Amino acid sequence: MKLLEERIQRDGIIREGNVLKVDSFINHQMDTELFWEMAKEWKRLFAGEQITKILTIEASGIGIAAVVAREFQVPVVFAKKSMSINLDNDNYSTKIESFTHGRIYDVIVSKKFLTASDRVLIIDDFLANGCALMGLLELVERAGATVAGIGVAIEKGFQRGGELIRARGIHLESLAIVDAMDARTGTIQFREK
Ligand code: 5GP
């Protein structure tokens, strides 16, 4: 998506350790006009899919997912990160390793908000090694729901997450795929669609 690529080029900051900072329009300050354009693009890309629910993970996916849910006119649920979960019967839970924080979280979704009749579109801001998305896929599986697709804003194509997800035959739509970035020169190379 040209608009997103141009914004990343203009306002993205490359940090050592393969981290792309997009704090000024996604991860801290949020540009909801841009989110709306992204939502419309996913609506077009997933036009053939029947979707009943948007699922994301706190915190940085929530802003984007909320705008996407408005566009699809379905509810949005975010998986909650928790340091110590109550292992009760009311939640589906799994463990996710955080790329940015380097630690493992318990992640939960209430059984009330994810059911076997749901067809789920998973939305997240970044795809790196795929741990966050694999965890969300597991929660959907535990609920007996169906994954209709995954929408990612920025995929870092030089990490293995995209390959892992596509190998599972899941319909993945990343709006910008970064194939290479250089913290020293500040250059970013996007994958041609
Ligand atoms: P994964 O689980 O795919 O390794 O990483 C995905 C999660 O880590 C995303 O939800 C995102 O919050 C965070 N993340 C991964 N890489 C980056 C990055 O380069 N920049 C930012 N801002 N977040 C990232």
PDB file of C-alpha atoms and ligand atoms in Angstrom:
ATOM      1  CA  MET A   1       0.000   0.000   0.000  1.00  0.00           C
ATOM      2  CA  LYS A   2       1.762   3.097  -1.338  1.00  0.00           C
ATOM      3  CA  LEU A   3       0.363   5.478   1.290  1.00  0.00           C
ATOM      4  CA  LEU A   4       1.710   3.385   4.169  1.00  0.00           C
ATOM      5  CA  GLU A   5       5.087   2.810   2.488  1.00  0.00           C
ATOM      6  CA  GLU A   6       5.508   6.537   1.919  1.00  0.00           C
ATOM      7  CA  ARG A   7       4.627   7.265   5.538  1.00  0.00           C
ATOM      8  CA  ILE A   8       7.144   4.684   6.780  1.00  0.00           C
ATOM      9  CA  GLN A   9       9.807   6.227   4.509  1.00  0.00           C
ATOM     10  CA  ARG A  10       9.008   9.704   5.796  1.00  0.00           C
ATOM     11  CA  ASP A  11       8.433   9.146   9.518  1.00  0.00           C
ATOM     12  CA  GLY A  12       9.801   5.687  10.381  1.00  0.00           C
ATOM     13  CA  ILE A  13      13.017   5.474  12.393  1.00  0.00           C
ATOM     14  CA  ILE A  14      15.304   2.454  12.075  1.00  0.00           C
ATOM     15  CA  ARG A  15      16.857   1.270  15.317  1.00  0.00           C
ATOM     16  CA  GLU A  16      19.663  -1.212  15.867  1.00  0.00           C
ATOM     17  CA  GLY A  17      18.396  -4.755  16.416  1.00  0.00           C
ATOM     18  CA  ASN A  18      15.984  -4.762  13.451  1.00  0.00           C
ATOM     19  CA  VAL A  19      13.433  -2.525  15.135  1.00  0.00           C
ATOM     20  CA  LEU A  20      11.449  -0.033  13.085  1.00  0.00           C
ATOM     21  CA  LYS A  21       9.964   2.759  15.181  1.00  0.00           C
ATOM     22  CA  VAL A  22       6.671   4.153  13.943  1.00  0.00           C
ATOM     23  CA  ASP A  23       5.752   6.006  17.123  1.00  0.00           C
ATOM     24  CA  SER A  24       4.565   9.155  15.391  1.00  0.00           C
ATOM     25  CA  PHE A  25       1.707   7.487  13.472  1.00  0.00           C
ATOM     26  CA  ILE A  26       1.057   3.928  14.807  1.00  0.00           C
ATOM     27  CA  ASN A  27       2.622   2.944  18.124  1.00  0.00           C
ATOM     28  CA  HIS A  28       2.245   6.027  20.311  1.00  0.00           C
ATOM     29  CA  GLN A  29       0.595   8.892  18.451  1.00  0.00           C
ATOM     30  CA  MET A  30      -1.955   7.303  16.087  1.00  0.00           C
ATOM     31  CA  ASP A  31      -3.034   8.600  12.684  1.00  0.00           C
ATOM     32  CA  THR A  32      -6.618   7.362  12.456  1.00  0.00           C
ATOM     33  CA  GLU A  33      -7.048   8.757   8.920  1.00  0.00           C
ATOM     34  CA  LEU A  34      -4.230   6.448   7.861  1.00  0.00           C
ATOM     35  CA  PHE A  35      -5.818   3.576   9.847  1.00  0.00           C
ATOM     36  CA  TRP A  36      -9.056   4.170   7.989  1.00  0.00           C
ATOM     37  CA  GLU A  37      -7.287   3.991   4.602  1.00  0.00           C
ATOM     38  CA  MET A  38      -5.659   0.754   5.780  1.00  0.00           C
ATOM     39  CA  ALA A  39      -9.033  -0.596   6.900  1.00  0.00           C
ATOM     40  CA  LYS A  40     -10.539   0.136   3.490  1.00  0.00           C
ATOM     41  CA  GLU A  41      -7.636  -1.645   1.812  1.00  0.00           C
ATOM     42  CA  TRP A  42      -8.157  -4.768   3.976  1.00  0.00           C
ATOM     43  CA  LYS A  43     -11.892  -4.587   3.242  1.00  0.00           C
ATOM     44  CA  ARG A  44     -11.024  -4.765  -0.455  1.00  0.00           C
ATOM     45  CA  LEU A  45      -8.420  -7.524  -0.003  1.00  0.00           C
ATOM     46  CA  PHE A  46     -10.719  -9.704   2.153  1.00  0.00           C
ATOM     47  CA  ALA A  47     -13.867  -8.936   0.142  1.00  0.00           C
ATOM     48  CA  GLY A  48     -14.487 -12.637  -0.539  1.00  0.00           C
ATOM     49  CA  GLU A  49     -14.373 -13.611   3.144  1.00  0.00           C
ATOM     50  CA  GLN A  50     -17.268 -13.725   5.530  1.00  0.00           C
ATOM     51  CA  ILE A  51     -15.945 -12.139   8.752  1.00  0.00           C
ATOM     52  CA  THR A  52     -17.786 -11.987  12.071  1.00  0.00           C
ATOM     53  CA  LYS A  53     -15.058 -10.728  14.395  1.00  0.00           C
ATOM     54  CA  ILE A  54     -11.765  -8.832  14.463  1.00  0.00           C
ATOM     55  CA  LEU A  55      -9.119 -10.141  16.872  1.00  0.00           C
ATOM     56  CA  THR A  56      -5.923  -8.370  17.919  1.00  0.00           C
ATOM     57  CA  ILE A  57      -3.538  -8.262  20.869  1.00  0.00           C
ATOM     58  CA  GLU A  58      -2.904  -5.448  23.304  1.00  0.00           C
ATOM     59  CA  ALA A  59      -1.583  -2.912  23.170  1.00  0.00           C
ATOM     60  CA  SER A  60      -0.387  -1.671  19.817  1.00  0.00           C
ATOM     61  CA  GLY A  61      -2.854  -3.609  17.657  1.00  0.00           C
ATOM     62  CA  ILE A  62      -5.923  -2.139  19.331  1.00  0.00           C
ATOM     63  CA  GLY A  63      -6.062   1.251  17.609  1.00  0.00           C
ATOM     64  CA  ILE A  64      -5.793  -0.202  14.105  1.00  0.00           C
ATOM     65  CA  ALA A  65      -8.153  -3.099  14.854  1.00  0.00           C
ATOM     66  CA  ALA A  66     -10.841  -0.759  16.206  1.00  0.00           C
ATOM     67  CA  VAL A  67     -10.902   1.208  12.955  1.00  0.00           C
ATOM     68  CA  VAL A  68     -10.894  -2.022  10.925  1.00  0.00           C
ATOM     69  CA  ALA A  69     -13.846  -3.347  12.946  1.00  0.00           C
ATOM     70  CA  ARG A  70     -15.790  -0.167  12.162  1.00  0.00           C
ATOM     71  CA  GLU A  71     -15.137  -0.708   8.448  1.00  0.00           C
ATOM     72  CA  PHE A  72     -16.215  -4.392   8.583  1.00  0.00           C
ATOM     73  CA  GLN A  73     -19.083  -3.551  10.970  1.00  0.00           C
ATOM     74  CA  VAL A  74     -18.253  -6.392  13.358  1.00  0.00           C
ATOM     75  CA  PRO A  75     -17.087  -6.479  17.000  1.00  0.00           C
ATOM     76  CA  VAL A  76     -13.381  -6.257  17.856  1.00  0.00           C
ATOM     77  CA  VAL A  77     -11.765  -8.261  20.644  1.00  0.00           C
ATOM     78  CA  PHE A  78      -8.230  -7.852  21.946  1.00  0.00           C
ATOM     79  CA  ALA A  79      -6.304 -10.632  23.633  1.00  0.00           C
ATOM     80  CA  LYS A  80      -5.063  -9.480  27.027  1.00  0.00           C
ATOM     81  CA  LYS A  81      -1.500  -9.889  28.200  1.00  0.00           C
ATOM     82  CA  SER A  82      -1.209 -10.907  31.790  1.00  0.00           C
ATOM     83  CA  MET A  83       1.723 -11.750  34.060  1.00  0.00           C
ATOM     84  CA  SER A  84      -0.172 -14.288  36.101  1.00  0.00           C
ATOM     85  CA  ILE A  85      -3.410 -15.691  34.801  1.00  0.00           C
ATOM     86  CA  ASN A  86      -6.229 -17.177  36.734  1.00  0.00           C
ATOM     87  CA  LEU A  87      -6.407 -20.604  35.227  1.00  0.00           C
ATOM     88  CA  ASP A  88     -10.161 -20.578  35.342  1.00  0.00           C
ATOM     89  CA  ASN A  89     -12.623 -21.985  32.884  1.00  0.00           C
ATOM     90  CA  ASP A  90     -13.746 -18.649  31.511  1.00  0.00           C
ATOM     91  CA  ASN A  91     -10.770 -17.904  29.263  1.00  0.00           C
ATOM     92  CA  TYR A  92      -8.779 -19.408  26.437  1.00  0.00           C
ATOM     93  CA  SER A  93      -5.099 -18.855  27.152  1.00  0.00           C
ATOM     94  CA  THR A  94      -1.703 -19.309  25.550  1.00  0.00           C
ATOM     95  CA  LYS A  95       1.857 -18.030  25.897  1.00  0.00           C
ATOM     96  CA  ILE A  96       3.492 -15.514  23.578  1.00  0.00           C
ATOM     97  CA  GLU A  97       7.110 -14.387  23.428  1.00  0.00           C
ATOM     98  CA  SER A  98       7.418 -10.650  22.855  1.00  0.00           C
ATOM     99  CA  PHE A  99       9.829  -9.561  20.109  1.00  0.00           C
ATOM    100  CA  THR A 100      10.231  -6.039  21.464  1.00  0.00           C
ATOM    101  CA  HIS A 101      10.384  -6.859  25.169  1.00  0.00           C
ATOM    102  CA  GLY A 102      12.093 -10.257  24.993  1.00  0.00           C
ATOM    103  CA  ARG A 103       9.866 -11.911  27.565  1.00  0.00           C
ATOM    104  CA  ILE A 104       7.003 -14.387  27.669  1.00  0.00           C
ATOM    105  CA  TYR A 105       3.431 -13.339  28.358  1.00  0.00           C
ATOM    106  CA  ASP A 106       0.331 -15.284  29.185  1.00  0.00           C
ATOM    107  CA  VAL A 107      -2.377 -14.108  26.819  1.00  0.00           C
ATOM    108  CA  ILE A 108      -6.078 -14.623  27.347  1.00  0.00           C
ATOM    109  CA  VAL A 109      -9.400 -14.170  25.585  1.00  0.00           C
ATOM    110  CA  SER A 110     -12.708 -14.648  27.328  1.00  0.00           C
ATOM    111  CA  LYS A 111     -14.771 -17.577  26.066  1.00  0.00           C
ATOM    112  CA  LYS A 112     -17.700 -15.159  25.915  1.00  0.00           C
ATOM    113  CA  PHE A 113     -16.117 -13.184  23.088  1.00  0.00           C
ATOM    114  CA  LEU A 114     -14.689 -15.906  20.832  1.00  0.00           C
ATOM    115  CA  THR A 115     -16.917 -18.811  19.862  1.00  0.00           C
ATOM    116  CA  ALA A 116     -16.998 -21.731  17.429  1.00  0.00           C
ATOM    117  CA  SER A 117     -19.315 -19.862  15.075  1.00  0.00           C
ATOM    118  CA  ASP A 118     -16.860 -16.968  14.612  1.00  0.00           C
ATOM    119  CA  ARG A 119     -14.959 -16.334  11.381  1.00  0.00           C
ATOM    120  CA  VAL A 120     -12.044 -14.243  12.567  1.00  0.00           C
ATOM    121  CA  LEU A 121      -9.885 -11.629  10.864  1.00  0.00           C
ATOM    122  CA  ILE A 122      -6.719 -11.182  12.932  1.00  0.00           C
ATOM    123  CA  ILE A 123      -5.134  -7.710  12.780  1.00  0.00           C
ATOM    124  CA  ASP A 124      -1.762  -6.589  14.109  1.00  0.00           C
ATOM    125  CA  ASP A 125       0.651  -3.724  13.621  1.00  0.00           C
ATOM    126  CA  PHE A 126       3.851  -5.736  12.986  1.00  0.00           C
ATOM    127  CA  LEU A 127       4.843  -9.188  11.860  1.00  0.00           C
ATOM    128  CA  ALA A 128       8.416 -10.114  12.792  1.00  0.00           C
ATOM    129  CA  ASN A 129       9.073 -13.688  13.935  1.00  0.00           C
ATOM    130  CA  GLY A 130       5.386 -14.501  14.061  1.00  0.00           C
ATOM    131  CA  CYS A 131       5.116 -15.306  17.788  1.00  0.00           C
ATOM    132  CA  ALA A 132       2.238 -12.883  18.411  1.00  0.00           C
ATOM    133  CA  LEU A 133       0.226 -14.160  15.438  1.00  0.00           C
ATOM    134  CA  MET A 134       0.932 -17.814  16.238  1.00  0.00           C
ATOM    135  CA  GLY A 135      -0.433 -17.192  19.725  1.00  0.00           C
ATOM    136  CA  LEU A 136      -3.569 -15.535  18.360  1.00  0.00           C
ATOM    137  CA  LEU A 137      -4.038 -18.425  15.915  1.00  0.00           C
ATOM    138  CA  GLU A 138      -3.857 -20.808  18.842  1.00  0.00           C
ATOM    139  CA  LEU A 139      -6.545 -18.893  20.735  1.00  0.00           C
ATOM    140  CA  VAL A 140      -8.827 -19.016  17.672  1.00  0.00           C
ATOM    141  CA  GLU A 141      -8.170 -22.753  17.364  1.00  0.00           C
ATOM    142  CA  ARG A 142      -8.944 -23.344  21.049  1.00  0.00           C
ATOM    143  CA  ALA A 143     -12.259 -21.564  20.587  1.00  0.00           C
ATOM    144  CA  GLY A 144     -13.072 -23.816  17.614  1.00  0.00           C
ATOM    145  CA  ALA A 145     -13.463 -20.658  15.513  1.00  0.00           C
ATOM    146  CA  THR A 146     -12.238 -20.237  11.930  1.00  0.00           C
ATOM    147  CA  VAL A 147      -9.431 -17.958  10.776  1.00  0.00           C
ATOM    148  CA  ALA A 148     -10.718 -16.030   7.760  1.00  0.00           C
ATOM    149  CA  GLY A 149      -7.416 -14.187   7.336  1.00  0.00           C
ATOM    150  CA  ILE A 150      -4.682 -12.076   8.859  1.00  0.00           C
ATOM    151  CA  GLY A 151      -4.050  -8.400   8.153  1.00  0.00           C
ATOM    152  CA  VAL A 152      -0.692  -6.941   9.158  1.00  0.00           C
ATOM    153  CA  ALA A 153       0.294  -3.302   8.743  1.00  0.00           C
ATOM    154  CA  ILE A 154       4.076  -3.796   8.520  1.00  0.00           C
ATOM    155  CA  GLU A 155       5.732  -7.134   7.840  1.00  0.00           C
ATOM    156  CA  LYS A 156       9.481  -7.346   8.267  1.00  0.00           C
ATOM    157  CA  GLY A 157      10.113  -9.707   5.366  1.00  0.00           C
ATOM    158  CA  PHE A 158      13.652 -10.507   6.483  1.00  0.00           C
ATOM    159  CA  GLN A 159      12.302 -12.228   9.601  1.00  0.00           C
ATOM    160  CA  ARG A 160      10.612 -15.604   9.445  1.00  0.00           C
ATOM    161  CA  GLY A 161       7.045 -14.856  10.572  1.00  0.00           C
ATOM    162  CA  GLY A 162       5.525 -14.224   7.137  1.00  0.00           C
ATOM    163  CA  GLU A 163       6.924 -17.458   5.764  1.00  0.00           C
ATOM    164  CA  LEU A 164       5.598 -19.478   8.727  1.00  0.00           C
ATOM    165  CA  ILE A 165       2.085 -18.039   8.399  1.00  0.00           C
ATOM    166  CA  ARG A 166       1.927 -18.463   4.609  1.00  0.00           C
ATOM    167  CA  ALA A 167       3.213 -22.047   4.916  1.00  0.00           C
ATOM    168  CA  ARG A 168       0.084 -22.789   6.940  1.00  0.00           C
ATOM    169  CA  GLY A 169      -2.029 -21.741   3.960  1.00  0.00           C
ATOM    170  CA  ILE A 170      -3.511 -18.746   5.779  1.00  0.00           C
ATOM    171  CA  HIS A 171      -4.638 -15.732   3.758  1.00  0.00           C
ATOM    172  CA  LEU A 172      -2.144 -13.112   4.963  1.00  0.00           C
ATOM    173  CA  GLU A 173      -2.272  -9.523   3.700  1.00  0.00           C
ATOM    174  CA  SER A 174       0.599  -7.283   4.797  1.00  0.00           C
ATOM    175  CA  LEU A 175       0.114  -3.699   3.648  1.00  0.00           C
ATOM    176  CA  ALA A 176       3.852  -2.957   3.611  1.00  0.00           C
ATOM    177  CA  ILE A 177       6.637  -5.531   3.527  1.00  0.00           C
ATOM    178  CA  VAL A 178      10.090  -4.298   4.503  1.00  0.00           C
ATOM    179  CA  ASP A 179      12.681  -6.524   2.829  1.00  0.00           C
ATOM    180  CA  ALA A 180      15.705  -4.666   4.134  1.00  0.00           C
ATOM    181  CA  MET A 181      16.487  -1.714   6.336  1.00  0.00           C
ATOM    182  CA  ASP A 182      19.742  -0.115   7.342  1.00  0.00           C
ATOM    183  CA  ALA A 183      20.035   1.755  10.632  1.00  0.00           C
ATOM    184  CA  ARG A 184      23.279   3.415   9.538  1.00  0.00           C
ATOM    185  CA  THR A 185      22.031   4.935   6.275  1.00  0.00           C
ATOM    186  CA  GLY A 186      18.345   5.103   7.204  1.00  0.00           C
ATOM    187  CA  THR A 187      17.311   3.336   3.997  1.00  0.00           C
ATOM    188  CA  ILE A 188      14.291   1.047   3.756  1.00  0.00           C
ATOM    189  CA  GLN A 189      13.597  -1.336   0.893  1.00  0.00           C
ATOM    190  CA  PHE A 190      10.022  -2.494   0.304  1.00  0.00           C
ATOM    191  CA  ARG A 191       8.945  -5.680  -1.462  1.00  0.00           C
ATOM    192  CA  GLU A 192       7.362  -5.102  -4.874  1.00  0.00           C
ATOM    193  CA  LYS A 193       3.812  -6.439  -5.036  1.00  0.00           C
TER     194      LYS A 193
HETATM  195  P1  5GP B   1       6.522 -11.190  16.408  1.00  0.00           P
HETATM  196  O1  5GP B   1       5.691 -11.819  17.458  1.00  0.00           O
HETATM  197  O2  5GP B   1       5.983 -11.366  15.003  1.00  0.00           O
HETATM  198  O3  5GP B   1       7.972 -11.540  16.501  1.00  0.00           O
HETATM  199  O4  5GP B   1       6.464  -9.633  16.697  1.00  0.00           O
HETATM  200  C1  5GP B   1       5.282  -8.944  16.552  1.00  0.00           C
HETATM  201  C2  5GP B   1       5.020  -7.994  17.663  1.00  0.00           C
HETATM  202  O5  5GP B   1       6.213  -7.380  18.145  1.00  0.00           O
HETATM  203  C3  5GP B   1       4.114  -6.913  17.177  1.00  0.00           C
HETATM  204  O6  5GP B   1       2.854  -7.064  17.794  1.00  0.00           O
HETATM  205  C4  5GP B   1       4.793  -5.611  17.553  1.00  0.00           C
HETATM  206  O7  5GP B   1       4.115  -5.058  18.641  1.00  0.00           O
HETATM  207  C5  5GP B   1       6.179  -5.988  17.971  1.00  0.00           C
HETATM  208  N1  5GP B   1       7.212  -5.661  16.964  1.00  0.00           N
HETATM  209  C6  5GP B   1       7.962  -6.544  16.257  1.00  0.00           C
HETATM  210  N2  5GP B   1       8.851  -5.927  15.496  1.00  0.00           N
HETATM  211  C7  5GP B   1       8.672  -4.610  15.683  1.00  0.00           C
HETATM  212  C8  5GP B   1       9.328  -3.444  15.149  1.00  0.00           C
HETATM  213  O8  5GP B   1      10.259  -3.476  14.328  1.00  0.00           O
HETATM  214  N3  5GP B   1       8.843  -2.249  15.561  1.00  0.00           N
HETATM  215  C9  5GP B   1       7.823  -2.148  16.461  1.00  0.00           C
HETATM  216  N4  5GP B   1       7.440  -0.914  16.779  1.00  0.00           N
HETATM  217  N5  5GP B   1       7.201  -3.221  16.993  1.00  0.00           N
HETATM  218  C10 5GP B   1       7.625  -4.446  16.606  1.00  0.00           C
END
